[in-house]
Amino acid sequence: MEKLLQAKDEEYVKDLFQKNLVNEVKLTLIVQSQGGDKVNKFNEPYLPYAEEIIQEIASLSDKIMVNIYKDSPEKEKEYAIKNVSALFIEGKNTDKNIVYYGMPSGHEFSSLLEDIIDVSRGLTSLPEVVKDKIRKISSAVEILVFVTPTCPYCPKAVRTAHQFALENKNIKGVMIEANEYPEWSEKYSVYAVPKIIINEKVQFEGALPEEEFLNSVYEAIGINLA
Amino acid sequence: MSELFGITVTATAEKRPDLNKTYDILIVGAGPSGLTAAIYSGRSKLETLIIEKLSPGGEIATSEWIDNYPGFPGGIAGSELANLFKKQALRFGAKIISAEVKKVERSDKIFTLQTDAGQIRGKTVIVSTGAEPVKLPLPEEEKFRGKGIAYCATCDAAFFKDKPVAVIGGGDTAVHEAIYLSKFTSKLYLVHRRNELRAVKMLQEEILNNPKVIPELGFIPSRVLGEKKVEGLEIENAITHEKKTLDVKGIFVAIGIIPNSSLVKNLASIDEKGHIIVNSKMETSVPGLYAAGDVRNTPLRQVVTACGDGAIAAFQAEQYIKNL
């Protein structure tokens, strides 16, 4: 396969990692291969690339490890996998709670790089007041963020969900690439991105500032601010 | 596939503003004008901080292809151009943070920006916050926004694959959106209130020769049909008031923009349409406060003019700081 990263971009990412990575980061890809029960014509074309891109990224820093589990019902269960190709960014402060379903490509490629840096450092750039509130959440929260790779407003929503997850293991931040999962998107009536669904209860469209995003999380877990 | 892994938006390391520092130039908004201002101020060795609430690039990040920015004879993808601007600004020392500015205040010749990342101080401020699309002026807009009514073709076209859609508007933006969408949709109605499109001739020719496109000129949208999502659009002839219904599942709206000027509305002079009023030096009515790009009273809203504004604003800010 032709390489996905161009030489000049590779150099940029290598340098970025060199300057910013602290602790080891694990990229765990849990994927079905052709013929898998969740594979369909929409996601199948992307499967080979899912593996390729994380291998290429990992080759740019010795702090990045790769685990690929293909057609592994045990791992699918362990990681509570919901669909055909799931990428977890794992580090010291994560608990299988920073996830990408589908390719983190286009505008989402920057989300992936920034996630790797955050996870490696074990900290986020969220405002302190938001961090304090996030860390206090004790109920389980699942944030789904539907995106398309051509949406420049989407990374903000994905990053916010993933940063919340890195600050609190009770929160799971899930990116879903809508092109690869049309049925999943249909289920939540996604016609514009980013679309955010929290605990199947609260939903909104668009990239909200962190504090307003947090208020939606509160609403989903029944914390009344008024 | 590899085109999807160009570094569309570069990840950056430093994400927190220095709240103890008084920056020379604070730039609000990282579109073409803000990033160009940062290139110039960086080269003048001024401490420069850009504050962006979404992703750098601004409006051009949603443009599939830009054909009229000089230096790229074959055109360039909007997101790639945005990224090149950003790289260039970073190269000269500008810092970009992700935060939302809520208020701009000024006292004793120092500006204070209230942001969700804290209070940031600066000697000068360049407002390059751009503009956002005007909403479809129908009561059903709110109900159907995100359920068929959309404002960003590059973001949402994928949800209308092989479905009929309408684009509302007749300017460059509307036609660009229509050209992009027509690659996905089964049929595309271009609804514009005048009998002639306003877009530049080249774009008009391209869209009117597109076999998927049905122009509905002289019509305005009158009602959105549907239960939970868009199932159709009723349009009305602007003169005869004759009505007809278009069988569409999506409505993309590009009928103009509103400048994002509310941040300084109590500080600087603003015209009746909401543009920040500046002179040819990009100076607002407040010393040390500049505006550049789509947010100002400009006769032309293009990448190249926004860049020009940004350069002038940064240059003037530097002169202002020298005389402080």
Coordinates of C-alpha atoms in Angstrom, one line a residue:
Chain A
M1 CA 0.0 0.0 0.0
E2 CA 1.1 3.5 -0.8
K3 CA 2.0 5.5 2.4
L4 CA -0.8 7.7 3.7
L5 CA 1.5 10.3 5.3
Q6 CA 3.5 12.5 3.0
A7 CA 7.1 13.0 3.8
K8 CA 6.8 16.6 4.8
D9 CA 3.8 15.8 7.1
E10 CA 5.7 12.9 8.6
E11 CA 8.5 15.3 9.5
Y12 CA 6.1 17.7 11.1
V13 CA 4.5 15.0 13.2
K14 CA 7.8 13.5 14.2
D15 CA 9.0 16.8 15.5
L16 CA 5.7 17.5 17.2
F17 CA 5.9 14.1 19.0
Q18 CA 9.5 14.6 19.9
K19 CA 8.8 17.9 21.6
N20 CA 5.6 16.9 23.3
L21 CA 5.3 13.2 24.2
V22 CA 6.1 12.3 27.7
N23 CA 4.8 8.9 28.7
E24 CA 4.0 5.9 26.5
V25 CA 0.8 5.9 24.5
K26 CA -0.9 2.8 23.2
L27 CA -2.9 2.8 20.0
T28 CA -5.3 -0.2 20.3
L29 CA -7.2 -1.0 17.1
I30 CA -9.9 -3.6 17.4
V31 CA -11.1 -4.4 14.0
Q32 CA -13.0 -7.0 12.0
S33 CA -11.7 -8.2 8.7
Q34 CA -13.7 -8.7 5.5
G35 CA -16.5 -11.1 6.2
G36 CA -16.9 -9.9 9.8
D37 CA -20.5 -9.7 11.0
K38 CA -20.4 -5.9 11.3
V39 CA -18.5 -5.2 8.0
N40 CA -20.6 -3.7 5.2
K41 CA -20.0 -1.9 1.9
F42 CA -19.7 1.5 3.7
N43 CA -16.9 0.6 6.1
E44 CA -15.2 -2.2 4.3
P45 CA -13.2 0.1 1.9
Y46 CA -11.6 1.8 4.9
L47 CA -10.4 -1.3 6.8
P48 CA -6.9 -1.6 5.4
Y49 CA -6.2 2.1 5.9
A50 CA -7.2 1.9 9.6
E51 CA -4.3 -0.3 10.3
E52 CA -1.9 1.5 8.0
I53 CA -2.3 4.9 9.5
I54 CA -1.7 3.9 13.1
Q55 CA 1.4 1.9 12.0
E56 CA 2.7 5.0 10.2
I57 CA 2.0 7.2 13.2
A58 CA 3.6 4.8 15.6
S59 CA 6.7 4.7 13.5
L60 CA 7.3 8.4 14.2
S61 CA 7.9 8.0 17.9
D62 CA 9.3 5.3 20.1
K63 CA 6.8 6.4 22.8
I64 CA 3.9 5.1 20.7
M65 CA 2.9 1.4 20.8
V66 CA 0.5 -0.4 18.6
N67 CA -1.9 -3.3 19.4
I68 CA -4.0 -4.6 16.7
Y69 CA -6.7 -7.2 17.5
K70 CA -8.4 -8.6 14.4
D71 CA -11.6 -10.6 14.7
S72 CA -11.1 -11.1 18.4
P73 CA -14.5 -11.7 20.2
E74 CA -12.6 -11.6 23.6
K75 CA -11.2 -8.1 22.9
E76 CA -14.4 -6.9 21.4
K77 CA -16.1 -7.8 24.7
E78 CA -13.3 -6.5 26.9
Y79 CA -13.4 -3.1 25.1
A80 CA -17.2 -3.1 24.8
I81 CA -17.0 -2.7 21.0
K82 CA -20.0 -1.4 19.2
N83 CA -18.9 -1.5 15.6
V84 CA -16.4 -2.8 13.0
S85 CA -13.3 -0.6 13.6
A86 CA -12.5 1.0 16.9
L87 CA -9.3 2.8 17.8
F88 CA -8.5 3.5 21.5
I89 CA -5.9 6.0 22.6
E90 CA -4.6 4.6 25.8
G91 CA -2.3 5.8 28.5
K92 CA -1.8 6.1 32.2
N93 CA -4.9 8.1 32.9
T94 CA -7.3 6.4 30.5
D95 CA -9.6 3.4 30.8
K96 CA -10.7 2.4 27.3
N97 CA -12.6 5.6 27.2
I98 CA -11.1 7.6 24.3
V99 CA -12.4 6.0 21.1
Y100 CA -12.6 6.6 17.4
Y101 CA -15.0 4.5 15.3
G102 CA -13.8 4.9 11.7
M103 CA -10.9 6.8 10.3
P104 CA -9.6 9.8 12.1
S105 CA -8.9 11.4 8.7
G106 CA -9.3 14.9 7.2
H107 CA -9.9 17.4 9.9
E108 CA -10.0 14.7 12.5
F109 CA -6.4 13.8 11.9
S110 CA -5.5 16.8 14.0
S111 CA -7.8 15.5 16.8
L112 CA -5.9 12.2 16.8
L113 CA -2.5 13.9 17.1
E114 CA -3.7 16.2 19.8
D115 CA -5.3 13.3 21.7
I116 CA -2.0 11.4 21.5
I117 CA -0.2 14.4 23.0
D118 CA -2.7 14.9 25.8
V119 CA -2.8 11.2 26.7
S120 CA 1.0 11.0 26.7
R121 CA 1.2 14.1 29.0
G122 CA -1.8 12.9 31.1
L123 CA -3.3 16.4 31.0
T124 CA -5.6 18.5 29.0
S125 CA -5.9 22.2 28.2
L126 CA -9.4 22.5 29.4
P127 CA -10.1 25.6 31.5
E128 CA -9.4 24.9 35.2
V129 CA -13.0 25.6 36.3
V130 CA -14.3 23.0 33.7
K131 CA -11.6 20.5 34.8
D132 CA -12.7 20.8 38.5
K133 CA -16.3 20.2 37.6
I134 CA -15.6 17.3 35.2
R135 CA -13.5 15.5 37.8
K136 CA -16.3 15.5 40.2
I137 CA -18.7 13.5 38.0
S138 CA -19.3 10.1 39.4
S139 CA -22.0 8.6 37.1
A140 CA -21.2 6.9 33.8
V141 CA -21.3 9.2 30.8
E142 CA -21.1 8.2 27.2
I143 CA -20.6 11.0 24.6
L144 CA -21.1 10.1 21.0
V145 CA -19.8 12.7 18.5
F146 CA -20.8 12.1 14.9
V147 CA -18.5 13.7 12.3
T148 CA -17.4 13.8 8.7
P149 CA -13.7 14.2 7.8
T150 CA -14.6 17.4 5.8
C151 CA -16.2 19.2 8.7
P152 CA -13.9 21.9 10.2
Y153 CA -16.2 22.5 13.2
C154 CA -16.1 18.8 14.2
P155 CA -12.6 18.5 15.8
K156 CA -13.6 20.9 18.5
A157 CA -16.5 18.7 19.6
V158 CA -14.4 15.5 19.3
R159 CA -11.6 17.0 21.3
T160 CA -13.9 18.3 24.0
A161 CA -15.4 14.8 24.5
H162 CA -12.0 13.2 24.5
Q163 CA -10.6 15.8 26.9
F164 CA -13.5 15.2 29.3
A165 CA -12.7 11.5 29.1
L166 CA -9.1 12.0 29.9
E167 CA -10.0 14.1 33.0
N168 CA -12.5 11.5 34.3
K169 CA -12.6 7.8 33.6
N170 CA -16.3 7.7 34.2
I171 CA -16.7 9.5 30.9
K172 CA -16.3 7.8 27.5
G173 CA -15.7 10.0 24.5
V174 CA -16.6 8.4 21.2
M175 CA -16.0 9.8 17.7
I176 CA -18.0 8.2 14.9
E177 CA -17.2 8.8 11.3
A178 CA -20.7 9.1 9.8
N179 CA -19.8 8.1 6.2
E180 CA -18.5 4.7 7.5
Y181 CA -21.5 4.1 9.7
P182 CA -24.6 5.3 7.9
E183 CA -27.0 3.0 9.9
W184 CA -25.6 4.2 13.2
S185 CA -26.0 7.8 12.0
E186 CA -29.5 7.1 10.8
K187 CA -30.4 5.7 14.3
Y188 CA -29.7 9.1 15.8
S189 CA -31.1 11.1 12.8
V190 CA -27.7 12.7 12.0
Y191 CA -28.1 15.1 9.1
A192 CA -25.6 17.7 10.1
V193 CA -22.3 17.4 12.0
P194 CA -21.0 17.6 14.6
K195 CA -23.9 15.9 16.3
I196 CA -23.5 15.0 19.9
I197 CA -25.5 12.4 21.8
I198 CA -25.0 12.1 25.6
N199 CA -26.2 9.0 27.4
E200 CA -28.9 8.6 24.7
K201 CA -30.7 11.4 26.4
V202 CA -29.4 14.8 25.5
Q203 CA -28.4 15.8 21.9
F204 CA -27.2 18.9 20.2
E205 CA -25.6 20.0 17.0
G206 CA -22.5 22.1 16.5
A207 CA -19.3 22.8 18.4
L208 CA -20.2 24.3 21.8
P209 CA -17.7 26.0 24.2
E210 CA -16.5 23.6 26.9
E211 CA -18.6 25.1 29.6
E212 CA -21.8 24.7 27.6
F213 CA -20.8 21.2 26.6
L214 CA -20.4 20.4 30.2
N215 CA -23.9 21.7 31.0
S216 CA -25.3 19.2 28.5
V217 CA -23.4 16.5 30.3
Y218 CA -24.9 17.6 33.5
E219 CA -28.4 17.6 31.9
A220 CA -27.8 14.0 30.7
I221 CA -26.9 12.7 34.2
G222 CA -29.8 14.6 35.8
I223 CA -27.9 17.4 37.5
N224 CA -30.1 20.4 37.6
L225 CA -28.2 23.7 37.5
A226 CA -31.1 26.0 38.1
Chain B
M1 CA -6.7 8.3 0.4
S2 CA -3.5 10.0 1.3
E3 CA -5.0 13.4 0.6
L4 CA -7.1 12.8 3.8
F5 CA -4.0 12.7 5.9
G6 CA -2.4 16.0 5.0
I7 CA -2.1 17.8 8.2
T8 CA -5.2 19.8 7.7
V9 CA -4.9 21.6 10.9
T10 CA -1.6 21.4 12.7
A11 CA -1.7 20.3 16.3
T12 CA 0.1 22.8 18.5
A13 CA 1.9 22.3 21.8
E14 CA 1.3 25.4 23.9
K15 CA -2.4 25.7 24.6
R16 CA -2.6 28.0 27.6
P17 CA -2.4 31.7 27.4
D18 CA 0.0 33.5 29.8
L19 CA -2.3 35.4 32.0
N20 CA 0.4 37.3 33.7
K21 CA 1.7 38.8 30.5
T22 CA 0.6 41.8 28.6
Y23 CA 0.8 40.7 24.9
D24 CA 1.6 43.2 22.2
I25 CA -1.1 42.0 19.9
L26 CA -4.1 39.9 20.7
I27 CA -5.8 38.6 17.5
V28 CA -9.4 37.3 17.9
G29 CA -10.1 34.8 15.2
A30 CA -7.8 32.6 13.2
G31 CA -9.1 33.0 9.7
P32 CA -7.1 34.5 6.7
S33 CA -7.0 38.0 8.1
G34 CA -6.1 37.0 11.7
L35 CA -3.4 34.6 10.5
T36 CA -1.9 37.1 8.1
A37 CA -1.8 39.7 10.9
A38 CA 0.0 37.2 13.0
I39 CA 2.6 36.6 10.2
Y40 CA 3.3 40.3 10.1
S41 CA 3.4 40.9 13.8
G42 CA 5.5 37.8 14.4
R43 CA 8.1 39.1 11.9
S44 CA 8.1 42.4 13.8
K45 CA 9.0 40.4 16.9
L46 CA 5.8 41.5 18.7
E47 CA 4.4 39.1 21.3
T48 CA 1.4 37.8 19.4
L49 CA -1.5 35.6 20.7
I50 CA -4.3 34.3 18.4
I51 CA -7.5 33.2 20.1
E52 CA -9.7 30.9 18.1
K53 CA -12.9 29.3 19.3
L54 CA -13.2 26.6 16.7
S55 CA -10.5 25.4 14.3
P56 CA -8.1 27.7 12.6
G57 CA -8.9 28.6 9.0
G58 CA -12.2 30.3 9.5
E59 CA -14.6 30.4 6.6
I60 CA -12.1 29.0 4.1
A61 CA -11.8 25.7 5.9
T62 CA -15.4 25.0 4.7
S63 CA -14.5 25.9 1.1
E64 CA -13.8 22.8 -0.9
W65 CA -11.7 24.6 -3.5
I66 CA -10.4 28.2 -3.8
D67 CA -9.6 29.3 -7.4
N68 CA -9.0 33.0 -7.0
Y69 CA -6.2 33.2 -4.4
P70 CA -3.1 34.3 -6.3
G71 CA -0.1 32.0 -6.3
F72 CA -2.1 28.8 -6.8
P73 CA -2.7 28.7 -10.5
G74 CA -4.5 25.4 -10.3
G75 CA -6.5 26.4 -7.2
I76 CA -6.1 25.0 -3.7
A77 CA -8.3 23.2 -1.2
G78 CA -9.6 25.7 1.4
S79 CA -8.5 23.6 4.3
E80 CA -5.0 23.2 2.9
L81 CA -4.7 27.0 2.4
A82 CA -5.9 27.5 6.0
N83 CA -3.2 25.1 7.2
L84 CA -0.5 26.9 5.2
F85 CA -1.5 30.2 6.7
K86 CA -1.4 28.7 10.1
K87 CA 2.0 27.1 9.6
Q88 CA 3.4 30.4 8.4
A89 CA 2.0 32.3 11.4
L90 CA 3.5 29.7 13.8
R91 CA 6.8 29.9 12.1
F92 CA 7.2 33.5 13.0
G93 CA 6.4 32.9 16.6
A94 CA 2.7 33.5 17.0
K95 CA 0.9 31.4 19.5
I96 CA -2.6 30.0 18.9
I97 CA -4.9 29.0 21.7
S98 CA -8.4 27.5 21.6
A99 CA -10.7 29.7 23.6
E100 CA -13.8 31.8 23.2
V101 CA -13.6 35.5 23.8
K102 CA -16.7 36.8 25.6
K103 CA -15.9 40.4 26.1
V104 CA -13.3 43.1 25.2
E105 CA -12.6 45.8 27.7
R106 CA -10.2 48.7 27.7
S107 CA -8.8 50.8 30.5
D108 CA -5.5 52.8 30.9
K109 CA -4.6 51.9 27.3
I110 CA -4.6 48.2 28.1
F111 CA -7.2 45.8 26.6
T112 CA -8.6 42.9 28.7
L113 CA -10.2 40.0 27.0
Q114 CA -12.6 37.9 29.1
T115 CA -12.3 34.4 27.8
D116 CA -13.1 30.9 29.0
A117 CA -9.4 30.4 29.4
G118 CA -9.1 33.4 31.8
Q119 CA -8.4 37.1 31.4
I120 CA -5.9 37.9 28.7
R121 CA -4.3 41.3 28.5
G122 CA -2.8 43.1 25.5
K123 CA -1.7 46.5 24.2
T124 CA -3.6 46.1 21.0
V125 CA -6.4 43.9 19.7
I126 CA -7.2 42.9 16.1
V127 CA -10.8 41.7 15.7
S128 CA -10.8 39.2 12.9
T129 CA -13.9 37.2 13.9
G130 CA -15.4 37.0 10.4
A131 CA -19.0 36.4 9.9
E132 CA -21.6 33.7 10.1
P133 CA -24.4 32.6 7.7
V134 CA -27.8 34.3 7.9
K135 CA -30.4 31.8 9.0
L136 CA -33.3 30.9 6.7
P137 CA -35.9 33.5 7.6
L138 CA -38.8 31.0 8.1
P139 CA -40.5 30.0 11.4
E140 CA -39.6 26.3 10.7
E141 CA -35.9 27.0 10.6
E142 CA -35.2 26.2 14.2
K143 CA -37.3 23.0 14.1
F144 CA -35.5 21.6 11.0
R145 CA -32.0 23.0 11.6
G146 CA -29.7 19.9 11.6
K147 CA -32.7 17.8 10.4
G148 CA -32.4 18.8 6.7
I149 CA -31.7 22.5 6.9
A150 CA -27.9 23.0 6.7
Y151 CA -25.3 25.7 6.4
C152 CA -22.1 23.9 5.4
A153 CA -22.1 21.8 2.3
T154 CA -18.6 20.3 2.9
C155 CA -19.7 19.2 6.4
D156 CA -23.1 17.7 5.6
A157 CA -23.3 16.8 1.9
A158 CA -22.6 13.2 2.7
F159 CA -26.0 12.9 4.4
F160 CA -27.8 13.7 1.1
K161 CA -26.2 11.2 -1.2
D162 CA -28.6 10.4 -4.1
K163 CA -31.3 12.6 -2.6
P164 CA -32.8 15.8 -4.0
V165 CA -31.8 19.0 -2.3
A166 CA -32.3 22.8 -2.6
V167 CA -29.7 25.5 -2.3
I168 CA -31.0 28.9 -1.3
G169 CA -29.1 31.9 -2.6
G170 CA -27.5 33.3 -5.7
G171 CA -24.1 34.6 -4.7
D172 CA -20.7 33.1 -5.0
T173 CA -21.1 31.1 -1.8
A174 CA -24.4 29.7 -2.8
V175 CA -23.1 28.6 -6.2
H176 CA -19.9 27.1 -4.7
E177 CA -22.1 25.1 -2.2
A178 CA -24.3 24.0 -5.1
I179 CA -21.4 22.9 -7.2
Y180 CA -20.0 20.8 -4.3
L181 CA -23.4 19.3 -3.4
S182 CA -24.2 18.4 -6.9
K183 CA -21.5 15.7 -6.8
F184 CA -23.5 13.9 -4.1
T185 CA -27.2 14.7 -4.7
S186 CA -29.6 13.2 -7.2
K187 CA -31.1 16.6 -8.1
L188 CA -30.4 20.2 -7.0
Y189 CA -32.8 23.1 -7.1
L190 CA -31.1 26.5 -7.0
V191 CA -33.6 28.9 -5.5
H192 CA -32.8 32.6 -5.8
R193 CA -35.1 35.6 -5.3
R194 CA -33.8 37.5 -8.4
N195 CA -34.1 36.5 -12.0
E196 CA -30.3 36.4 -12.3
L197 CA -27.6 34.9 -10.1
R198 CA -25.2 37.3 -8.4
A199 CA -22.2 35.0 -8.5
V200 CA -19.3 35.7 -10.8
K201 CA -19.9 34.8 -14.4
M202 CA -17.6 31.8 -14.4
L203 CA -19.4 30.2 -11.5
Q204 CA -22.8 30.9 -13.1
E205 CA -21.9 29.2 -16.3
E206 CA -20.6 26.2 -14.4
I207 CA -23.7 25.7 -12.3
L208 CA -26.2 26.5 -15.0
N209 CA -24.6 23.9 -17.3
N210 CA -24.7 21.2 -14.6
P211 CA -27.3 18.6 -15.7
K212 CA -28.3 17.9 -12.1
V213 CA -29.2 21.6 -11.4
I214 CA -32.6 23.1 -11.9
P215 CA -32.6 26.8 -11.4
E216 CA -35.7 28.3 -9.7
L217 CA -35.0 32.0 -10.3
G218 CA -37.3 34.6 -9.0
F219 CA -38.5 32.4 -6.2
I220 CA -38.2 32.7 -2.4
P221 CA -38.7 29.9 0.2
S222 CA -42.1 30.2 1.9
R223 CA -42.5 27.0 4.0
V224 CA -40.5 24.0 5.0
L225 CA -42.5 20.8 4.9
G226 CA -42.0 17.6 7.0
E227 CA -42.7 16.0 10.3
K228 CA -39.4 15.2 12.0
K229 CA -37.1 16.1 9.1
V230 CA -37.3 18.0 5.9
E231 CA -39.6 16.4 3.4
G232 CA -40.1 19.3 1.0
L233 CA -39.8 23.0 0.4
E234 CA -42.6 25.3 -0.7
I235 CA -41.4 28.3 -2.8
E236 CA -43.2 31.4 -3.9
N237 CA -42.7 33.5 -7.0
A238 CA -41.4 36.9 -5.8
I239 CA -43.7 38.8 -8.2
T240 CA -46.8 36.6 -9.1
H241 CA -46.8 34.9 -5.6
E242 CA -47.4 31.6 -7.5
K243 CA -46.4 28.7 -5.2
K244 CA -44.9 25.3 -5.9
T245 CA -43.5 22.5 -3.9
L246 CA -40.1 21.1 -4.4
D247 CA -39.5 17.5 -3.4
V248 CA -36.3 17.9 -1.4
K249 CA -34.8 16.2 1.6
G250 CA -32.2 18.9 2.3
I251 CA -32.1 22.7 2.2
F252 CA -28.7 24.4 2.2
V253 CA -28.8 28.0 3.0
A254 CA -26.4 30.7 1.7
I255 CA -28.3 33.9 1.7
G256 CA -25.7 36.2 3.2
I257 CA -23.7 36.7 6.3
I258 CA -23.9 38.5 9.6
P259 CA -20.6 40.0 11.0
N260 CA -19.5 38.6 14.3
S261 CA -19.1 42.0 15.9
S262 CA -21.1 41.7 19.1
L263 CA -17.8 41.3 21.0
V264 CA -17.0 45.0 20.6
K265 CA -20.5 46.4 20.0
N266 CA -20.3 48.5 23.2
L267 CA -16.8 49.6 22.5
A268 CA -16.4 50.5 18.8
S269 CA -18.6 52.0 16.1
I270 CA -20.6 49.6 14.1
D271 CA -22.7 50.2 11.0
E272 CA -26.3 49.4 10.6
K273 CA -25.5 45.9 9.2
G274 CA -23.2 45.1 12.1
H275 CA -19.9 45.6 10.4
I276 CA -17.2 47.2 12.5
I277 CA -16.4 50.6 11.0
V278 CA -12.7 51.1 10.2
N279 CA -10.7 53.5 8.1
S280 CA -8.2 52.5 5.4
K281 CA -5.7 51.8 8.2
M282 CA -8.1 49.3 9.8
E283 CA -8.4 51.5 12.8
T284 CA -11.7 51.4 14.6
S285 CA -13.1 54.2 16.7
V286 CA -11.0 53.0 19.6
P287 CA -7.2 53.6 19.7
G288 CA -5.4 50.3 19.6
L289 CA -8.4 48.4 18.4
Y290 CA -8.4 47.2 14.8
A291 CA -10.7 45.1 12.7
A292 CA -9.8 43.0 9.6
G293 CA -11.6 40.7 7.2
D294 CA -15.3 39.9 6.8
V295 CA -16.2 41.5 10.2
R296 CA -15.4 45.0 8.9
N297 CA -17.1 47.4 6.5
T298 CA -15.4 45.9 3.4
P299 CA -16.7 46.1 -0.1
L300 CA -15.3 42.7 -1.0
R301 CA -15.2 39.5 1.2
Q302 CA -12.5 37.4 -0.3
V303 CA -9.4 35.6 1.1
V304 CA -7.0 38.0 -0.7
T305 CA -8.7 41.1 0.7
A306 CA -8.9 39.6 4.2
C307 CA -5.1 38.9 4.1
G308 CA -4.5 42.5 3.0
D309 CA -6.6 43.8 5.9
G310 CA -4.7 41.6 8.3
A311 CA -1.3 42.9 7.1
I312 CA -2.4 46.5 7.4
A313 CA -3.9 46.0 10.8
A314 CA -0.7 44.4 12.2
F315 CA 1.4 47.1 10.7
Q316 CA -0.7 49.9 12.2
A317 CA -0.8 48.1 15.6
E318 CA 3.0 48.1 15.5
Q319 CA 3.1 51.8 14.8
Y320 CA 0.6 52.4 17.7
I321 CA 2.7 50.4 20.1
K322 CA 5.9 52.3 19.2
N323 CA 4.1 55.6 20.2
L324 CA 2.6 54.3 23.4

